[in-house]
Tab-separated table of C-alpha atoms and ligand atoms in Angstrom:
chain	number	residue	atom	x	y	z
A	822	MET	CA	-113.749	5.419	13.664
A	823	ALA	CA	-117.168	5.159	12.079
A	824	ASP	CA	-119.532	8.064	12.759
A	825	ARG	CA	-121.839	6.836	15.498
A	826	TYR	CA	-124.633	9.043	14.181
A	827	GLN	CA	-124.550	7.393	10.777
A	828	PRO	CA	-128.092	6.317	9.784
A	829	ARG	CA	-128.492	2.576	9.274
A	830	PRO	CA	-131.385	0.595	7.777
A	831	GLU	CA	-132.533	-0.627	11.208
A	832	HIS	CA	-133.260	2.976	12.203
A	833	LYS	CA	-136.036	2.979	9.573
A	834	PHE	CA	-135.549	6.613	8.572
A	835	THR	CA	-137.876	7.547	5.738
A	836	PHE	CA	-138.766	10.680	3.786
A	837	GLY	CA	-141.624	11.476	1.429
A	838	LEU	CA	-140.967	12.429	-2.181
A	839	TRP	CA	-142.670	15.708	-1.245
A	840	THR	CA	-140.240	16.463	1.602
A	841	VAL	CA	-136.737	16.639	0.119
A	842	GLY	CA	-138.500	17.297	-3.186
A	843	ASN	CA	-140.152	20.446	-1.819
A	844	THR	CA	-139.383	23.368	-4.118
A	845	GLY	CA	-139.882	26.068	-1.504
A	846	ARG	CA	-143.203	27.319	-2.844
A	847	ASP	CA	-145.378	28.928	-0.156
A	848	PRO	CA	-148.665	30.907	-0.152
A	849	PHE	CA	-146.692	34.095	-0.781
A	850	GLY	CA	-143.929	32.956	-3.070
A	851	LYS	CA	-142.952	30.900	-6.060
A	852	PRO	CA	-140.707	27.860	-6.101
A	853	VAL	CA	-137.065	28.644	-5.338
A	854	ARG	CA	-135.520	25.237	-6.112
A	855	ASP	CA	-135.629	23.057	-9.199
A	856	ALA	CA	-138.106	20.195	-9.066
A	857	LEU	CA	-136.388	16.800	-8.773
A	858	SER	CA	-137.728	13.692	-10.466
A	859	PRO	CA	-138.791	10.766	-8.223
A	860	VAL	CA	-135.722	8.840	-9.446
A	861	GLU	CA	-133.409	11.735	-8.513
A	862	ILE	CA	-135.034	11.924	-5.083
A	863	VAL	CA	-134.504	8.203	-4.481
A	864	HIS	CA	-130.799	8.647	-5.247
A	865	LEU	CA	-130.567	11.728	-3.053
A	866	LEU	CA	-132.169	9.821	-0.156
A	867	ALA	CA	-129.841	6.870	-0.666
A	868	ASP	CA	-126.832	9.245	-0.610
A	869	VAL	CA	-127.819	10.736	2.731
A	870	GLY	CA	-128.479	7.302	4.248
A	871	ALA	CA	-132.270	6.994	4.376
A	872	TYR	CA	-133.960	3.598	4.506
A	873	GLY	CA	-137.181	4.288	2.648
A	874	VAL	CA	-139.190	6.666	0.519
A	875	ASN	CA	-142.928	7.408	0.719
A	876	PHE	CA	-145.174	9.160	-1.759
A	877	HIS	CA	-148.586	10.567	-2.601
A	878	ASP	CA	-150.050	9.014	-5.747
A	879	ASN	CA	-149.373	12.170	-7.754
A	880	ASP	CA	-145.870	12.770	-6.373
A	881	LEU	CA	-144.966	9.724	-8.398
A	882	VAL	CA	-147.497	9.559	-11.230
A	883	PRO	CA	-148.876	12.918	-12.457
A	884	ILE	CA	-152.669	13.094	-12.252
A	885	ASP	CA	-153.086	13.303	-16.028
A	886	ALA	CA	-150.561	10.581	-16.934
A	887	THR	CA	-151.651	8.004	-19.499
A	888	SER	CA	-151.429	4.332	-18.569
A	889	GLY	CA	-148.290	4.027	-20.727
A	890	GLU	CA	-146.679	6.944	-18.880
A	891	ARG	CA	-147.681	5.429	-15.533
A	892	GLU	CA	-145.977	2.190	-16.488
A	893	ARG	CA	-142.762	3.921	-17.567
A	894	ILE	CA	-142.646	6.060	-14.428
A	895	VAL	CA	-143.304	3.137	-12.101
A	896	SER	CA	-140.719	0.923	-13.757
A	897	SER	CA	-138.004	3.597	-13.634
A	898	PHE	CA	-138.888	4.214	-9.978
A	899	LYS	CA	-138.666	0.484	-9.237
A	900	ARG	CA	-135.276	0.376	-10.916
A	901	ALA	CA	-134.058	3.259	-8.751
A	902	LEU	CA	-135.273	1.381	-5.661
A	903	GLU	CA	-133.410	-1.726	-6.752
A	904	ASP	CA	-130.237	0.232	-7.543
A	905	THR	CA	-130.211	1.944	-4.168
A	906	GLY	CA	-131.795	-0.670	-1.888
A	907	LEU	CA	-134.438	1.789	-0.691
A	908	CYS	CA	-137.954	0.517	0.025
A	909	VAL	CA	-141.439	2.067	0.090
A	910	PRO	CA	-142.941	1.534	3.550
A	911	MET	CA	-145.837	3.993	3.173
A	912	ALA	CA	-148.001	5.577	0.499
A	913	THR	CA	-150.877	8.041	0.551
A	914	THR	CA	-153.334	9.925	-1.663
A	915	ASP	CA	-153.346	13.562	-2.614
A	916	LEU	CA	-156.970	14.408	-1.838
A	917	TYR	CA	-156.467	18.146	-1.442
A	918	SER	CA	-154.456	19.901	-4.160
A	919	GLU	CA	-156.862	19.610	-7.105
A	920	SER	CA	-159.648	22.212	-7.213
A	921	VAL	CA	-162.243	19.422	-7.281
A	922	PHE	CA	-161.376	18.865	-3.600
A	923	ARG	CA	-161.785	22.470	-2.521
A	924	ASP	CA	-164.660	21.493	-0.205
A	925	GLY	CA	-163.091	18.232	0.914
A	926	ALA	CA	-162.820	14.754	-0.569
A	927	PHE	CA	-164.516	12.046	1.518
A	928	THR	CA	-166.507	14.789	3.287
A	929	SER	CA	-167.378	16.951	0.296
A	930	ASN	CA	-171.039	17.921	0.126
A	931	ASP	CA	-171.013	16.688	-3.471
A	932	PRO	CA	-171.615	12.912	-3.724
A	933	LYS	CA	-169.784	12.798	-7.069
A	934	VAL	CA	-166.688	14.315	-5.506
A	935	ARG	CA	-166.934	11.769	-2.687
A	936	ALA	CA	-167.137	8.955	-5.237
A	937	TYR	CA	-164.192	10.407	-7.181
A	938	ALA	CA	-162.171	10.626	-3.943
A	939	LEU	CA	-162.892	6.970	-3.263
A	940	GLN	CA	-161.801	6.026	-6.779
A	941	LYS	CA	-158.592	8.057	-6.416
A	942	ALA	CA	-157.842	6.449	-3.039
A	943	MET	CA	-158.350	2.916	-4.451
A	944	ARG	CA	-155.992	3.674	-7.328
A	945	GLY	CA	-153.499	5.143	-4.859
A	946	ILE	CA	-153.735	1.998	-2.740
A	947	ASP	CA	-153.090	-0.125	-5.851
A	948	LEU	CA	-150.003	1.968	-6.617
A	949	GLY	CA	-148.760	1.743	-3.019
A	950	ALA	CA	-149.323	-2.028	-2.980
A	951	GLU	CA	-147.469	-2.434	-6.266
A	952	LEU	CA	-144.424	-0.798	-4.677
A	953	GLY	CA	-144.637	-2.766	-1.442
A	954	ALA	CA	-146.197	-0.221	0.931
A	955	LYS	CA	-147.685	-1.786	4.056
A	956	VAL	CA	-148.953	1.437	5.608
A	957	TYR	CA	-151.415	3.723	3.861
A	958	VAL	CA	-151.838	7.201	5.325
A	959	PHE	CA	-154.997	9.283	5.265
A	960	TRP	CA	-154.449	12.942	5.958
A	961	GLY	CA	-157.726	14.822	5.541
A	962	GLY	CA	-156.163	17.807	3.785
A	963	ARG	CA	-159.416	19.597	2.948
A	964	GLU	CA	-161.824	17.655	5.153
A	965	GLY	CA	-163.209	20.590	7.096
A	966	THR	CA	-164.944	23.942	6.884
A	967	GLU	CA	-164.557	27.681	7.114
A	968	THR	CA	-168.256	28.089	7.892
A	969	ASP	CA	-170.482	25.544	9.584
A	970	ALA	CA	-173.484	27.036	7.791
A	971	GLY	CA	-173.105	24.634	4.885
A	972	LYS	CA	-172.053	21.281	6.290
A	973	ASN	CA	-173.262	19.136	9.142
A	974	PRO	CA	-170.353	17.555	11.044
A	975	LEU	CA	-172.467	14.433	11.599
A	976	ASP	CA	-172.824	14.005	7.823
A	977	ALA	CA	-169.087	14.556	7.471
A	978	SER	CA	-168.338	11.874	10.081
A	979	ARG	CA	-170.708	9.447	8.425
A	980	TRP	CA	-169.213	10.026	4.961
A	981	PHE	CA	-165.660	9.716	6.267
A	982	ARG	CA	-166.578	6.503	8.109
A	983	GLU	CA	-168.286	5.050	5.018
A	984	ALA	CA	-165.238	5.843	2.891
A	985	LEU	CA	-162.825	4.177	5.314
A	986	ASN	CA	-165.077	1.147	5.750
A	987	PHE	CA	-165.249	0.808	1.972
A	988	LEU	CA	-161.466	1.068	1.631
A	989	CYS	CA	-160.849	-1.447	4.437
A	990	GLU	CA	-163.001	-3.939	2.512
A	991	TYR	CA	-161.081	-3.082	-0.658
A	992	ASN	CA	-157.809	-3.781	1.155
A	993	ILE	CA	-159.130	-7.129	2.393
A	994	SER	CA	-160.631	-8.186	-0.904
A	995	HIS	CA	-157.369	-7.476	-2.753
A	996	GLY	CA	-155.252	-9.214	-0.112
A	997	TYR	CA	-153.008	-6.164	0.256
A	998	GLY	CA	-152.516	-6.643	3.994
A	999	MET	CA	-152.101	-2.914	4.525
A	1000	ASN	CA	-152.688	-0.960	7.690
A	1001	PHE	CA	-154.313	2.453	7.435
A	1002	ALA	CA	-152.966	5.351	9.483
A	1003	LEU	CA	-155.084	8.462	10.050
A	1004	GLU	CA	-153.247	11.757	10.397
A	1005	ALA	CA	-154.841	14.599	12.345
A	1006	LYS	CA	-154.255	18.318	11.900
A	1007	PRO	CA	-156.241	21.100	13.594
A	1008	ASN	CA	-156.413	23.538	10.671
A	1009	GLU	CA	-154.670	24.570	7.435
A	1010	PRO	CA	-155.510	24.483	4.649
A	1011	ARG	CA	-159.108	24.654	5.994
A	1012	GLY	CA	-160.201	26.993	8.757
A	1013	ASP	CA	-161.090	23.966	10.867
A	1014	LEU	CA	-160.313	20.381	9.951
A	1015	TYR	CA	-162.511	17.575	11.202
A	1016	LEU	CA	-161.014	15.175	13.764
A	1017	PRO	CA	-158.337	17.748	14.604
A	1018	THR	CA	-156.144	15.807	17.007
A	1019	THR	CA	-154.679	12.325	17.344
A	1020	GLY	CA	-156.996	11.747	20.313
A	1021	ALA	CA	-160.010	12.605	18.146
A	1022	MET	CA	-158.805	10.147	15.494
A	1023	LEU	CA	-158.413	7.413	18.095
A	1024	GLY	CA	-162.003	7.916	19.223
A	1025	PHE	CA	-163.232	7.831	15.629
A	1026	ILE	CA	-161.366	4.602	14.816
A	1027	SER	CA	-163.413	2.663	17.356
A	1028	THR	CA	-166.553	3.477	15.301
A	1029	LEU	CA	-165.213	1.768	12.139
A	1030	ASP	CA	-166.119	-1.702	10.856
A	1031	HIS	CA	-162.450	-2.803	10.965
A	1032	PRO	CA	-160.868	-0.875	13.818
A	1033	GLU	CA	-158.021	-3.404	13.985
A	1034	MET	CA	-156.886	-2.334	10.520
A	1035	VAL	CA	-156.784	1.371	11.283
A	1036	GLY	CA	-154.371	3.336	13.473
A	1037	VAL	CA	-152.847	6.791	13.525
A	1038	ASN	CA	-149.980	8.757	12.013
A	1039	PRO	CA	-149.379	11.568	14.502
A	1040	GLU	CA	-147.287	14.536	13.336
A	1041	VAL	CA	-145.208	16.657	15.712
A	1042	ALA	CA	-146.147	19.974	14.094
A	1043	HIS	CA	-149.855	19.217	14.023
A	1044	GLU	CA	-150.296	18.512	17.735
A	1045	GLN	CA	-148.121	21.513	18.535
A	1046	MET	CA	-150.283	23.722	16.297
A	1047	ALA	CA	-153.111	22.782	18.660
A	1048	GLY	CA	-150.910	23.691	21.635
A	1049	LEU	CA	-150.710	20.060	22.753
A	1050	ASN	CA	-147.915	17.891	24.118
A	1051	PHE	CA	-146.996	15.668	21.164
A	1052	MET	CA	-145.360	12.935	23.200
A	1053	HIS	CA	-148.545	12.514	25.226
A	1054	ALA	CA	-150.555	12.044	22.022
A	1055	VAL	CA	-148.040	9.464	20.818
A	1056	ALA	CA	-148.196	7.690	24.175
A	1057	GLN	CA	-151.985	7.482	23.973
A	1058	ALA	CA	-151.734	6.035	20.470
A	1059	TRP	CA	-149.116	3.519	21.606
A	1060	ASP	CA	-151.211	2.546	24.631
A	1061	ALA	CA	-154.135	1.851	22.293
A	1062	GLY	CA	-151.921	-0.276	19.994
A	1063	LYS	CA	-152.491	2.295	17.241
A	1064	LEU	CA	-149.102	3.867	16.547
A	1065	PHE	CA	-148.857	2.611	12.963
A	1066	HIS	CA	-146.643	5.425	11.659
A	1067	ILE	CA	-145.195	8.762	12.791
A	1068	ASP	CA	-144.441	12.088	11.088
A	1069	LEU	CA	-141.397	13.727	12.647
A	1070	ASN	CA	-140.658	17.417	12.164
A	1071	ASP	CA	-140.658	20.554	14.287
A	1072	GLN	CA	-142.777	23.616	14.875
A	1073	ASN	CA	-142.722	26.836	16.844
A	1074	GLY	CA	-146.002	26.699	18.752
A	1075	PRO	CA	-149.552	27.360	17.570
A	1076	ARG	CA	-149.166	29.023	14.184
A	1077	TYR	CA	-149.025	27.897	10.536
A	1078	ASP	CA	-147.731	24.380	9.827
A	1079	GLN	CA	-143.980	24.856	9.666
A	1080	ASP	CA	-142.798	21.290	8.987
A	1081	TRP	CA	-139.272	22.174	10.079
A	1082	ARG	CA	-136.243	19.893	10.372
A	1083	PHE	CA	-136.772	17.405	13.199
A	1084	GLY	CA	-135.576	18.714	16.561
A	1085	CYS	CA	-134.439	22.107	15.256
A	1086	HIS	CA	-136.662	24.065	17.600
A	1087	SER	CA	-138.213	22.106	20.478
A	1088	VAL	CA	-135.144	20.082	21.416
A	1089	LYS	CA	-136.413	19.032	24.811
A	1090	GLN	CA	-139.772	17.849	23.490
A	1091	ALA	CA	-137.979	16.002	20.703
A	1092	PHE	CA	-135.771	14.337	23.321
A	1093	PHE	CA	-138.745	13.070	25.343
A	1094	LEU	CA	-140.363	11.841	22.137
A	1095	VAL	CA	-137.299	9.902	20.963
A	1096	LYS	CA	-136.829	8.539	24.471
A	1097	PHE	CA	-140.443	7.375	24.479
A	1098	LEU	CA	-140.207	5.692	21.061
A	1099	GLU	CA	-136.969	3.946	21.998
A	1100	ASP	CA	-138.136	2.971	25.497
A	1101	VAL	CA	-141.294	1.269	24.232
A	1102	GLY	CA	-139.541	-0.327	21.270
A	1103	TYR	CA	-141.534	1.332	18.478
A	1104	SER	CA	-140.488	-0.560	15.360
A	1105	GLY	CA	-142.243	1.368	12.578
A	1106	SER	CA	-140.868	3.968	10.194
A	1107	ARG	CA	-139.365	7.159	11.562
A	1108	HIS	CA	-140.743	9.319	8.789
A	1109	PHE	CA	-139.525	12.879	8.458
A	1110	ASP	CA	-142.486	14.833	7.105
A	1111	ALA	CA	-140.526	18.041	6.933
A	1112	HIS	CA	-138.911	20.217	4.339
A	1113	ALA	CA	-135.882	22.452	4.090
A	1114	LEU	CA	-136.203	26.193	4.601
A	1115	ARG	CA	-137.116	28.293	1.593
A	1116	THR	CA	-133.643	29.795	1.781
A	1117	SER	CA	-131.980	26.420	1.146
A	1118	ASP	CA	-130.266	25.485	-2.097
A	1119	ALA	CA	-129.912	21.900	-3.320
A	1120	GLU	CA	-126.863	21.217	-1.117
A	1121	ASP	CA	-128.590	22.642	1.932
A	1122	VAL	CA	-131.566	20.314	1.312
A	1123	ARG	CA	-129.162	17.434	1.861
A	1124	ALA	CA	-127.925	19.091	5.042
A	1125	PHE	CA	-131.568	19.314	6.124
A	1126	ALA	CA	-132.194	15.605	5.501
A	1127	ARG	CA	-128.984	14.547	7.222
A	1128	GLY	CA	-129.810	16.847	10.114
A	1129	CYS	CA	-133.207	15.200	10.753
A	1130	MET	CA	-131.623	11.757	11.099
A	1131	ARG	CA	-128.539	12.908	12.968
A	1132	THR	CA	-130.597	14.751	15.578
A	1133	TYR	CA	-132.762	11.674	16.084
A	1134	LEU	CA	-129.668	9.532	16.670
A	1135	ILE	CA	-128.074	12.066	19.004
A	1136	LEU	CA	-131.287	12.193	21.043
A	1137	LYS	CA	-131.398	8.404	21.068
A	1138	GLU	CA	-127.908	8.434	22.580
A	1139	LYS	CA	-129.073	11.027	25.113
A	1140	ALA	CA	-131.949	8.705	26.030
A	1141	ASP	CA	-129.375	5.981	26.775
A	1142	ALA	CA	-127.416	8.473	28.868
A	1143	PHE	CA	-130.614	9.341	30.786
A	1144	ARG	CA	-131.120	5.666	31.548
A	1145	ASP	CA	-127.480	5.230	32.648
A	1146	ASP	CA	-127.264	8.395	34.737
A	1147	THR	CA	-127.100	7.338	38.383
A	1148	ARG	CA	-128.143	10.731	39.750
A	1149	ILE	CA	-131.170	10.885	37.429
A	1150	GLN	CA	-132.138	7.325	38.259
A	1151	ALA	CA	-131.751	7.945	41.996
A	1152	LEU	CA	-134.098	10.937	41.773
A	1153	LEU	CA	-136.607	8.913	39.756
A	1154	ALA	CA	-136.454	6.114	42.303
A	1155	ARG	CA	-137.169	8.636	45.050
A	1156	ILE	CA	-140.068	10.183	43.142
A	1157	THR	CA	-141.708	6.834	42.419
A	1158	GLU	CA	-140.840	5.088	45.707
A	1159	ASP	CA	-143.565	2.696	46.868
A	1160	ASP	CA	-143.605	0.827	50.200
A	1161	GLY	CA	-146.230	-1.572	48.857
A	1162	ASN	CA	-148.776	-0.616	51.510
A	1163	THR	CA	-151.519	0.297	49.046
A	1164	THR	CA	-151.491	-2.919	47.027
A	1165	ARG	CA	-154.315	-4.272	49.195
A	1166	TRP	CA	-156.631	-1.761	47.474
A	1167	THR	CA	-155.388	-1.833	43.894
A	1168	GLY	CA	-156.060	-4.243	41.025
A	1169	THR	CA	-159.410	-5.886	40.485
A	1170	TYR	CA	-162.356	-4.387	42.313
A	1171	SER	CA	-163.958	-6.108	45.286
A	1172	ASP	CA	-166.523	-4.797	47.768
A	1173	GLU	CA	-164.100	-5.638	50.600
A	1174	LYS	CA	-161.304	-3.567	49.033
A	1175	ALA	CA	-163.662	-0.667	48.439
A	1176	GLU	CA	-164.956	-0.791	52.024
A	1177	SER	CA	-161.467	-1.040	53.502
A	1178	LEU	CA	-160.209	1.896	51.382
A	1179	LYS	CA	-163.232	3.999	52.345
A	1180	GLN	CA	-162.564	3.322	56.033
A	1181	HIS	CA	-158.826	3.981	55.951
A	1182	SER	CA	-157.627	7.197	57.506
A	1183	PHE	CA	-154.938	8.979	55.466
A	1184	ASP	CA	-152.478	11.435	56.994
A	1185	ARG	CA	-152.995	14.198	54.406
A	1186	ALA	CA	-150.388	16.507	55.908
A	1187	ALA	CA	-147.737	13.783	55.888
A	1188	LEU	CA	-148.591	12.815	52.293
A	1189	ALA	CA	-148.225	16.416	51.188
A	1190	LEU	CA	-144.729	16.639	52.660
A	1191	ARG	CA	-143.226	14.113	50.300
A	1192	GLY	CA	-140.642	15.796	48.094
A	1193	GLN	CA	-140.959	15.921	44.309
A	1194	PRO	CA	-137.551	17.116	43.089
A	1195	TYR	CA	-138.661	17.860	39.534
A	1196	GLU	CA	-136.567	21.041	39.393
A	1197	GLU	CA	-133.369	19.135	40.061
A	1198	LEU	CA	-134.362	16.333	37.716
A	1199	ASP	CA	-135.326	18.670	34.902
A	1200	GLN	CA	-132.101	20.665	35.273
A	1201	LEU	CA	-130.166	17.409	34.898
A	1202	VAL	CA	-132.071	16.736	31.668
A	1203	VAL	CA	-131.255	20.235	30.424
A	1204	GLU	CA	-127.571	19.743	31.263
A	1205	LEU	CA	-127.598	16.368	29.559
A	1206	LEU	CA	-129.031	17.964	26.432
A	1207	LEU	CA	-126.611	20.874	26.595
A	1208	GLY	CA	-123.726	18.423	26.685
A	1209	VAL	CA	-122.262	19.243	30.097
A	1210	ARG	CA	-123.313	15.967	31.699
B	1740	GCO	C1	-148.957	18.484	6.330
B	1740	GCO	C2	-149.278	17.035	6.230
B	1740	GCO	C3	-148.906	16.357	5.014
B	1740	GCO	C4	-149.278	14.881	5.099
B	1740	GCO	C5	-149.001	14.241	3.815
B	1740	GCO	C6	-149.394	12.791	3.842
B	1740	GCO	O1	-147.801	18.810	6.585
B	1740	GCO	O2	-149.866	19.244	6.260
B	1740	GCO	O3	-148.531	16.450	7.232
B	1740	GCO	O4	-147.574	16.481	4.787
B	1740	GCO	O5	-148.547	14.197	6.064
B	1740	GCO	O6	-149.691	14.941	2.858
B	1740	GCO	O7	-150.706	12.693	3.564
B	1741	MN	MN1	-147.366	19.258	8.709
B	1742	MN	MN1	-147.664	14.781	7.922
C-alpha cells in the first residue's frame, strides 16, 4: 500500500535553497556541513518529494558573479528544474548579509544604500521572474534599530513605503504579474525590527499605492518569538485576503529565531494551523523556512525535510478526523448553539434595531449558566493528537 503521508505536487511543499542548504553555521560556531550547490539542492528536494524550491538572489547567483557566470548558473539551475520537475514559486532578496546593509536596506539612513537596495531588489525580481516565481518575499532583515537616537521611525516607514511603491510599479511596467509578500519578525538580527508582526504589516499595506499587489508571508517562529498565537495572525491575514505565502517551522517560545522542523515542538499549535489552512482552502505554497539541527549530517538533513512534510500531512489527516469525530462535533454544536432569537438585532444597522436591542431585558444569570465544555473538547483534541482516538 502506498504511504499515505507521501508528499504529492498538489500539497505544494516548498523549501528555500537556504533551508536544506543550511550548513549549520550559527553566531557561536562555524559551518558543520558541506555547502551544497543549487543544483544538488534541487535534486535533494526532488528525492524527498518536494514540489518547489525558493531562493534569495545570492543563494543562486553569488553577489560578485560576472554576467557570464550568472548565465551559466541560471542555465544549469533551469536544467535541474527540468530534470526533476520542480518549480520556483517564490523568490526574495538578500538585503541583510552584506556589511553595506548593517543599518538596514530600504530604511538605511544613507540614501545611497537605499538606492543600492532598490537596485538589488529589482535585479532579484528579474531573476525570480526569469525562473517563474509569482510571489516575491520581502523580509526586512536589518530594517530596524538598536537605538532610536539615530533614526526616526516615521522616516523609516516613508522610505520603506517609497521602496515598495517603486517596486510595485516596476513589477507592473515589466508585466511580471508578481505578488509581493511582506514577512514580519520582531527582532534578530536587529534589536528591534520595524513592523514587527503580521498585524503591523497588514496595517502598513493599506498605506501603499498598490495594496492589492501586496500581502504577507507570516512565519510560525516569528509570531511565536513575539509571544503571539500564530494561527490567529494567519487567520487575520486570510480574512484580509492577504495570505500570499506562509513560512512553516517551529519555535520554543520567545527567544532567538530557532527555525526548527515544522511541528517538532508546538504540535497542538501546528495542528490548529494546518486545520485552519485546510479548512479555508489555502492554495498557496506550504513553504518550510526551517533548517536541520546543527548536529545533523547530510542524511539527517533529508530526515529533517521529510519530517516537515510528513508532519504536515499527519496533521492534515488529524484535521479530517476532528471534522469526522461525532463527539467533538456534538460538543461544538452545543457550544455554538443558536435559537435564532437574536437575528432581529444583527446584520445591517437600523435605528429600530438599535432601539429594540437597547430596550430588551436580558437574563444575565441565565446567560452565565450556559456550559462551555472546553476542557472536554480540548482533551479530545489532545487524545486525537496522541493517537488514542
Ligand atoms: C528568518 C527569516 C528568513 C526569511 C528569508 C526570506 O528566519 O529570519 O524567516 O529566513 O524568511 O530570508 O526572506
Ligand atoms: Mn525565522
Ligand atoms: Mn521566513
